[in-house]
Amino acid sequence: MRRGLGVVLVGLGAFLVVLAPLLRFQVADKLVQAPANQYSITRLTAENAQYFSKRDLKVLTGTLDITVTTRGDVKDAKDDHVVWDQFTNANDVTNNNPQISMTQFRSAFNKYNGQGVTCCGTSVNSGSGAQPVQLQGQIFLFPFGVEKKTYQVFNTDTRKAYDATFDGEDTVNGLTVYRFVQRIPPTPIEKLSAPASVLGMKGTGDIQVDRVYDGVNTFWVEPTTGVPVKQEQQRHEVLKTADGVERMPALIATASFTPETVGELVQTARDNMAQITLIKTTLPLVALILGLALAVVGVWLLLRPGRVD
């Protein structure tokens, strides 16, 4: 009986010892992934924002409340990627001017590293209508296990990816994060027509102008999960005529996640960190230690002198 028990313990211990690295290096990487059924609402605020009001045909200054709703499209999620739809709505609460800007973004990205995948009708729908896009770089998330290096991050306004450069470590609500800064050069993003008088120009009729955007985006990213727990967007959008002259602001604002949104995202990152630690560290370590212990006990039973049953 003792010999039989020893054989069983040695076999079970060997199985757990072999299982430990499999859990860590193969199974864990498949279990740690972005969810297909994502649903979240994030909010940003921009105080003293300047923008051209289509309702009032002039530049207004006010506080903007920006709501971003993100929903996963489960039916289009596949083995290697997920599809998320995002709707952004900006309201001027100071001047009671709702929906000054609305944008829809349909995205697809690799669920293991967050990099864009062009499929499933990826597009950006803004004031100029829906436009198909070729997705590149990080979409909503940075990779799991963020490094202190430069990442390409997709920008929905320009429909391109730009470098987000590591800018140092920081702390957000007690959570250690990496800070990345992305600079967008002046880029025409939309063609519009506006009355000459509104643009401060002589003559009558409409004048064609370019809406030109540049900005600086800062991301505070929790490195284990790749979750941006805080974000700041410095936006500088102006209307320029064909001669390159800047005629008026279109939108000049600095928008940041609200404290409530930052708190929610920090908690989400902490919860995800705990799950990743369980999958990548705790379970493999427990399997290894338990396997070694069982194997040692089994060998001891096999080698212990005495009557063998």
Coordinates of C-alpha atoms in Angstrom, one line a residue:
M1 CA 0.0 0.0 0.0
R2 CA 2.8 2.4 0.9
R3 CA 4.6 1.7 -2.3
G4 CA 1.4 2.2 -4.4
L5 CA 0.8 5.5 -2.6
G6 CA 4.4 6.6 -3.2
V7 CA 4.1 5.8 -6.9
V8 CA 0.9 7.8 -7.1
L9 CA 2.4 10.8 -5.3
V10 CA 5.5 10.8 -7.5
G11 CA 3.4 10.6 -10.6
L12 CA 1.1 13.4 -9.5
G13 CA 4.0 15.5 -8.3
A14 CA 5.7 15.1 -11.7
F15 CA 2.5 16.1 -13.5
L16 CA 2.2 19.3 -11.5
V17 CA 5.9 20.2 -12.0
V18 CA 5.5 19.8 -15.7
L19 CA 2.1 21.7 -15.6
A20 CA 3.6 24.7 -13.9
P21 CA 5.7 26.1 -16.8
L22 CA 2.9 25.2 -19.2
L23 CA 0.5 27.3 -17.2
R24 CA 3.0 30.2 -17.0
F25 CA 4.2 30.3 -20.6
Q26 CA 1.5 28.9 -22.8
V27 CA -1.9 28.7 -21.1
A28 CA -1.6 32.1 -19.3
D29 CA -0.8 34.1 -22.4
K30 CA -4.0 32.7 -24.0
L31 CA -6.2 33.5 -20.9
V32 CA -5.0 37.1 -20.6
Q33 CA -6.9 39.0 -23.2
A34 CA -9.1 41.9 -23.9
P35 CA -12.9 41.1 -23.4
A36 CA -15.2 40.8 -26.4
N37 CA -18.2 42.0 -24.4
Q38 CA -16.7 45.3 -23.3
Y39 CA -19.1 48.0 -22.0
S40 CA -17.9 51.2 -20.4
I41 CA -18.6 54.9 -20.1
T42 CA -15.8 57.3 -19.6
R43 CA -16.2 61.1 -19.1
L44 CA -13.9 64.0 -19.8
T45 CA -14.2 67.7 -19.1
A46 CA -12.6 70.7 -20.8
E47 CA -12.8 74.0 -19.1
N48 CA -12.6 77.4 -20.9
A49 CA -12.8 75.6 -24.3
Q50 CA -13.1 77.7 -27.4
Y51 CA -15.0 76.4 -30.4
F52 CA -16.9 77.6 -33.4
S53 CA -20.7 77.1 -32.8
K54 CA -22.6 76.2 -35.8
R55 CA -25.8 77.2 -34.0
D56 CA -24.6 80.7 -33.2
L57 CA -22.2 81.2 -36.1
K58 CA -19.5 82.5 -33.8
V59 CA -16.8 81.4 -31.5
L60 CA -18.0 80.5 -28.0
T61 CA -16.1 79.8 -24.7
G62 CA -17.4 77.3 -22.3
T63 CA -17.0 74.1 -20.3
L64 CA -17.4 70.9 -22.3
D65 CA -18.6 67.7 -20.9
I66 CA -17.5 64.8 -23.1
T67 CA -19.0 61.3 -22.8
V68 CA -17.4 58.3 -24.4
T69 CA -19.5 55.1 -24.6
T70 CA -17.7 51.9 -25.7
R71 CA -19.5 48.6 -26.4
G72 CA -18.1 45.3 -27.7
D73 CA -19.6 43.7 -30.8
V74 CA -19.6 40.1 -29.6
K75 CA -20.9 38.6 -32.8
D76 CA -17.9 39.9 -34.8
A77 CA -15.2 38.8 -32.3
K78 CA -13.0 36.1 -33.5
D79 CA -10.2 33.8 -32.1
D80 CA -7.5 36.5 -32.3
H81 CA -9.4 39.8 -32.2
V82 CA -12.3 41.7 -30.7
V83 CA -14.5 44.5 -32.2
W84 CA -15.4 47.5 -30.1
D85 CA -17.7 50.4 -31.2
Q86 CA -17.2 53.8 -29.6
F87 CA -19.5 56.8 -29.5
T88 CA -18.2 60.2 -28.4
N89 CA -20.5 63.1 -27.6
A90 CA -19.5 66.6 -26.5
N91 CA -21.8 69.1 -24.9
D92 CA -21.2 72.8 -24.0
V93 CA -22.8 73.1 -20.5
T94 CA -21.9 76.8 -20.1
N95 CA -23.8 78.0 -23.1
N96 CA -26.4 75.2 -23.1
N97 CA -25.3 74.0 -26.5
P98 CA -25.6 70.2 -26.7
Q99 CA -24.0 67.9 -29.2
I100 CA -21.4 70.3 -30.5
S101 CA -19.4 67.3 -31.7
M102 CA -20.3 63.6 -32.2
T103 CA -18.0 60.9 -33.5
Q104 CA -18.5 57.2 -34.0
F105 CA -15.5 54.8 -34.2
R106 CA -15.8 51.2 -35.1
S107 CA -12.5 49.4 -34.3
A108 CA -11.0 45.9 -34.3
F109 CA -7.8 44.9 -32.6
N110 CA -5.8 41.9 -31.5
K111 CA -7.1 40.9 -28.1
Y112 CA -3.7 39.8 -26.9
N113 CA -1.6 42.9 -27.7
G114 CA -4.1 45.7 -28.5
Q115 CA -2.8 46.3 -32.0
G116 CA -5.3 47.4 -34.7
V117 CA -6.8 44.9 -37.2
T118 CA -8.5 46.1 -40.3
C119 CA -11.7 44.1 -40.7
C120 CA -15.4 44.1 -39.8
G121 CA -16.2 47.5 -41.2
T122 CA -13.7 49.6 -39.3
S123 CA -14.5 53.2 -39.8
V124 CA -14.7 56.7 -38.3
N125 CA -17.9 58.6 -38.6
S126 CA -17.6 62.3 -37.8
G127 CA -19.0 65.6 -39.3
S128 CA -17.8 64.6 -42.7
G129 CA -19.6 61.2 -42.7
A130 CA -18.4 57.7 -42.3
Q131 CA -14.9 56.9 -43.6
P132 CA -13.3 53.4 -43.8
V133 CA -10.0 53.3 -42.0
Q134 CA -6.9 51.1 -42.0
L135 CA -6.1 50.6 -38.4
Q136 CA -2.5 50.7 -37.1
G137 CA -0.9 50.8 -33.7
Q138 CA -2.6 50.5 -30.3
I139 CA -6.3 51.1 -30.4
F140 CA -7.8 51.3 -26.9
L141 CA -5.2 49.4 -24.8
F142 CA -1.5 49.2 -24.6
P143 CA 0.0 45.6 -24.6
F144 CA -0.1 43.5 -21.5
G145 CA 3.3 44.1 -19.9
V146 CA 4.0 47.6 -21.1
E147 CA 7.7 48.5 -21.7
K148 CA 9.4 51.8 -21.3
K149 CA 9.6 52.4 -25.1
T150 CA 7.8 54.2 -27.9
Y151 CA 4.4 52.7 -29.1
Q152 CA 2.3 53.7 -32.1
V153 CA -1.2 54.8 -31.0
F154 CA -4.0 55.3 -33.5
N155 CA -5.6 58.7 -33.6
T156 CA -9.3 58.8 -34.8
D157 CA -9.1 62.5 -35.8
T158 CA -6.4 62.0 -38.4
R159 CA -7.1 58.3 -39.1
K160 CA -3.4 57.6 -38.6
A161 CA -1.1 56.2 -35.9
Y162 CA 1.6 58.3 -34.3
D163 CA 4.4 57.7 -31.8
A164 CA 3.5 57.8 -28.1
T165 CA 6.9 58.2 -26.4
F166 CA 7.7 57.0 -22.8
D167 CA 7.9 60.0 -20.6
G168 CA 8.6 58.6 -17.2
E169 CA 6.9 56.9 -14.3
D170 CA 4.1 58.5 -12.3
T171 CA 1.5 57.7 -9.7
V172 CA -2.3 57.9 -10.2
N173 CA -4.4 57.4 -7.1
G174 CA -1.6 55.4 -5.5
L175 CA -1.1 53.2 -8.6
T176 CA 2.3 53.1 -10.4
V177 CA 1.9 54.0 -14.0
Y178 CA 4.0 54.8 -17.1
R179 CA 3.4 58.1 -18.8
F180 CA 3.4 58.3 -22.6
V181 CA 3.2 61.5 -24.7
Q182 CA 2.0 61.6 -28.3
R183 CA 2.3 64.7 -30.5
I184 CA 0.1 65.1 -33.6
P185 CA 1.4 67.5 -36.3
P186 CA -1.0 70.0 -38.0
T187 CA -3.1 67.9 -40.2
P188 CA -6.2 68.8 -42.4
I189 CA -9.0 66.5 -41.2
E190 CA -12.1 68.0 -42.9
K191 CA -13.2 70.4 -45.6
L192 CA -16.0 72.8 -44.8
S193 CA -17.8 75.8 -46.3
A194 CA -18.5 78.9 -44.2
P195 CA -19.9 82.4 -45.1
A196 CA -17.2 84.9 -45.8
S197 CA -18.6 87.3 -43.2
V198 CA -18.3 84.7 -40.5
L199 CA -14.7 84.1 -41.4
G200 CA -14.0 87.9 -41.2
M201 CA -13.5 88.1 -44.9
K202 CA -14.8 90.5 -47.5
G203 CA -17.4 89.5 -50.1
T204 CA -20.5 87.3 -50.1
G205 CA -21.1 83.6 -50.4
D206 CA -19.4 80.7 -48.9
I207 CA -15.7 80.1 -48.6
Q208 CA -14.1 76.7 -48.5
V209 CA -11.9 76.1 -45.5
D210 CA -9.8 73.3 -44.1
R211 CA -10.3 72.2 -40.5
V212 CA -6.7 71.7 -39.3
Y213 CA -6.0 69.7 -36.2
D214 CA -2.9 69.3 -34.1
G215 CA -2.5 68.2 -30.5
V216 CA -0.7 66.5 -27.7
N217 CA -2.1 63.4 -26.0
T218 CA -0.8 62.1 -22.7
F219 CA -1.6 58.6 -21.5
W220 CA -1.0 57.3 -18.0
V221 CA -0.9 53.5 -18.4
E222 CA -0.8 50.8 -15.8
P223 CA 2.1 48.6 -17.2
T224 CA 0.8 45.1 -16.2
T225 CA -2.6 45.4 -17.8
G226 CA -2.0 48.1 -20.5
V227 CA -5.0 50.0 -19.3
P228 CA -4.8 53.8 -19.7
V229 CA -6.2 55.0 -16.3
K230 CA -5.8 58.7 -17.1
Q231 CA -5.7 60.7 -20.3
E232 CA -5.3 64.3 -21.3
Q233 CA -6.0 65.6 -24.8
Q234 CA -4.7 69.1 -25.8
R235 CA -6.6 69.9 -29.0
H236 CA -5.9 72.8 -31.3
E237 CA -8.2 72.9 -34.3
V238 CA -8.5 75.9 -36.6
L239 CA -10.2 76.9 -39.8
K240 CA -7.8 77.8 -42.6
T241 CA -8.5 79.1 -46.1
A242 CA -6.7 77.9 -49.2
D243 CA -4.0 80.6 -48.8
G244 CA -3.0 78.9 -45.5
V245 CA -4.3 81.8 -43.3
E246 CA -5.8 80.8 -40.0
R247 CA -9.3 82.5 -39.9
M248 CA -10.8 81.3 -36.6
P249 CA -10.7 78.6 -33.9
A250 CA -12.7 75.5 -34.6
L251 CA -11.9 73.9 -31.2
I252 CA -9.1 74.8 -28.8
A253 CA -9.4 72.8 -25.5
T254 CA -7.6 70.6 -23.0
A255 CA -9.8 67.7 -22.1
S256 CA -9.0 65.3 -19.2
F257 CA -10.7 62.3 -17.6
T258 CA -12.9 63.3 -14.7
P259 CA -11.7 62.2 -11.2
E260 CA -14.6 59.7 -11.1
T261 CA -13.5 58.1 -14.4
V262 CA -9.9 58.0 -13.2
G263 CA -11.0 56.3 -10.0
E264 CA -13.1 53.7 -11.9
L265 CA -10.2 52.9 -14.3
V266 CA -7.7 52.6 -11.5
Q267 CA -10.0 50.1 -9.8
T268 CA -10.4 48.2 -13.1
A269 CA -6.6 48.1 -13.5
R270 CA -6.2 46.8 -10.0
D271 CA -8.8 44.1 -10.5
N272 CA -7.2 43.0 -13.8
M273 CA -3.7 43.0 -12.2
A274 CA -5.0 40.6 -9.5
Q275 CA -6.4 38.3 -12.2
I276 CA -3.2 38.4 -14.3
T277 CA -1.1 37.7 -11.2
L278 CA -3.3 34.8 -10.3
I279 CA -3.0 33.3 -13.8
K280 CA 0.6 34.1 -14.5
T281 CA 2.2 33.8 -11.1
T282 CA 0.1 32.3 -8.3
L283 CA -1.3 29.2 -10.0
P284 CA 2.0 28.2 -11.7
L285 CA 3.9 28.7 -8.5
V286 CA 1.4 26.7 -6.4
A287 CA 1.5 23.9 -9.0
L288 CA 5.3 23.9 -8.9
I289 CA 5.6 23.9 -5.1
L290 CA 2.8 21.3 -4.6
G291 CA 4.3 19.1 -7.3
L292 CA 7.8 19.2 -5.7
A293 CA 6.3 18.5 -2.3
L294 CA 4.2 15.5 -3.5
A295 CA 7.2 14.1 -5.4
V296 CA 9.5 14.3 -2.3
V297 CA 6.9 12.6 -0.1
G298 CA 6.3 10.0 -2.8
V299 CA 10.1 9.2 -3.1
W300 CA 10.4 9.1 0.7
L301 CA 7.6 6.6 0.9
L302 CA 9.3 4.5 -1.8
L303 CA 12.7 4.6 -0.2
R304 CA 11.6 4.2 3.4
P305 CA 12.8 0.9 4.8
G306 CA 10.3 -1.4 6.3
R307 CA 7.7 -3.9 5.2
V308 CA 6.3 -3.3 1.7
D309 CA 2.6 -4.0 1.4

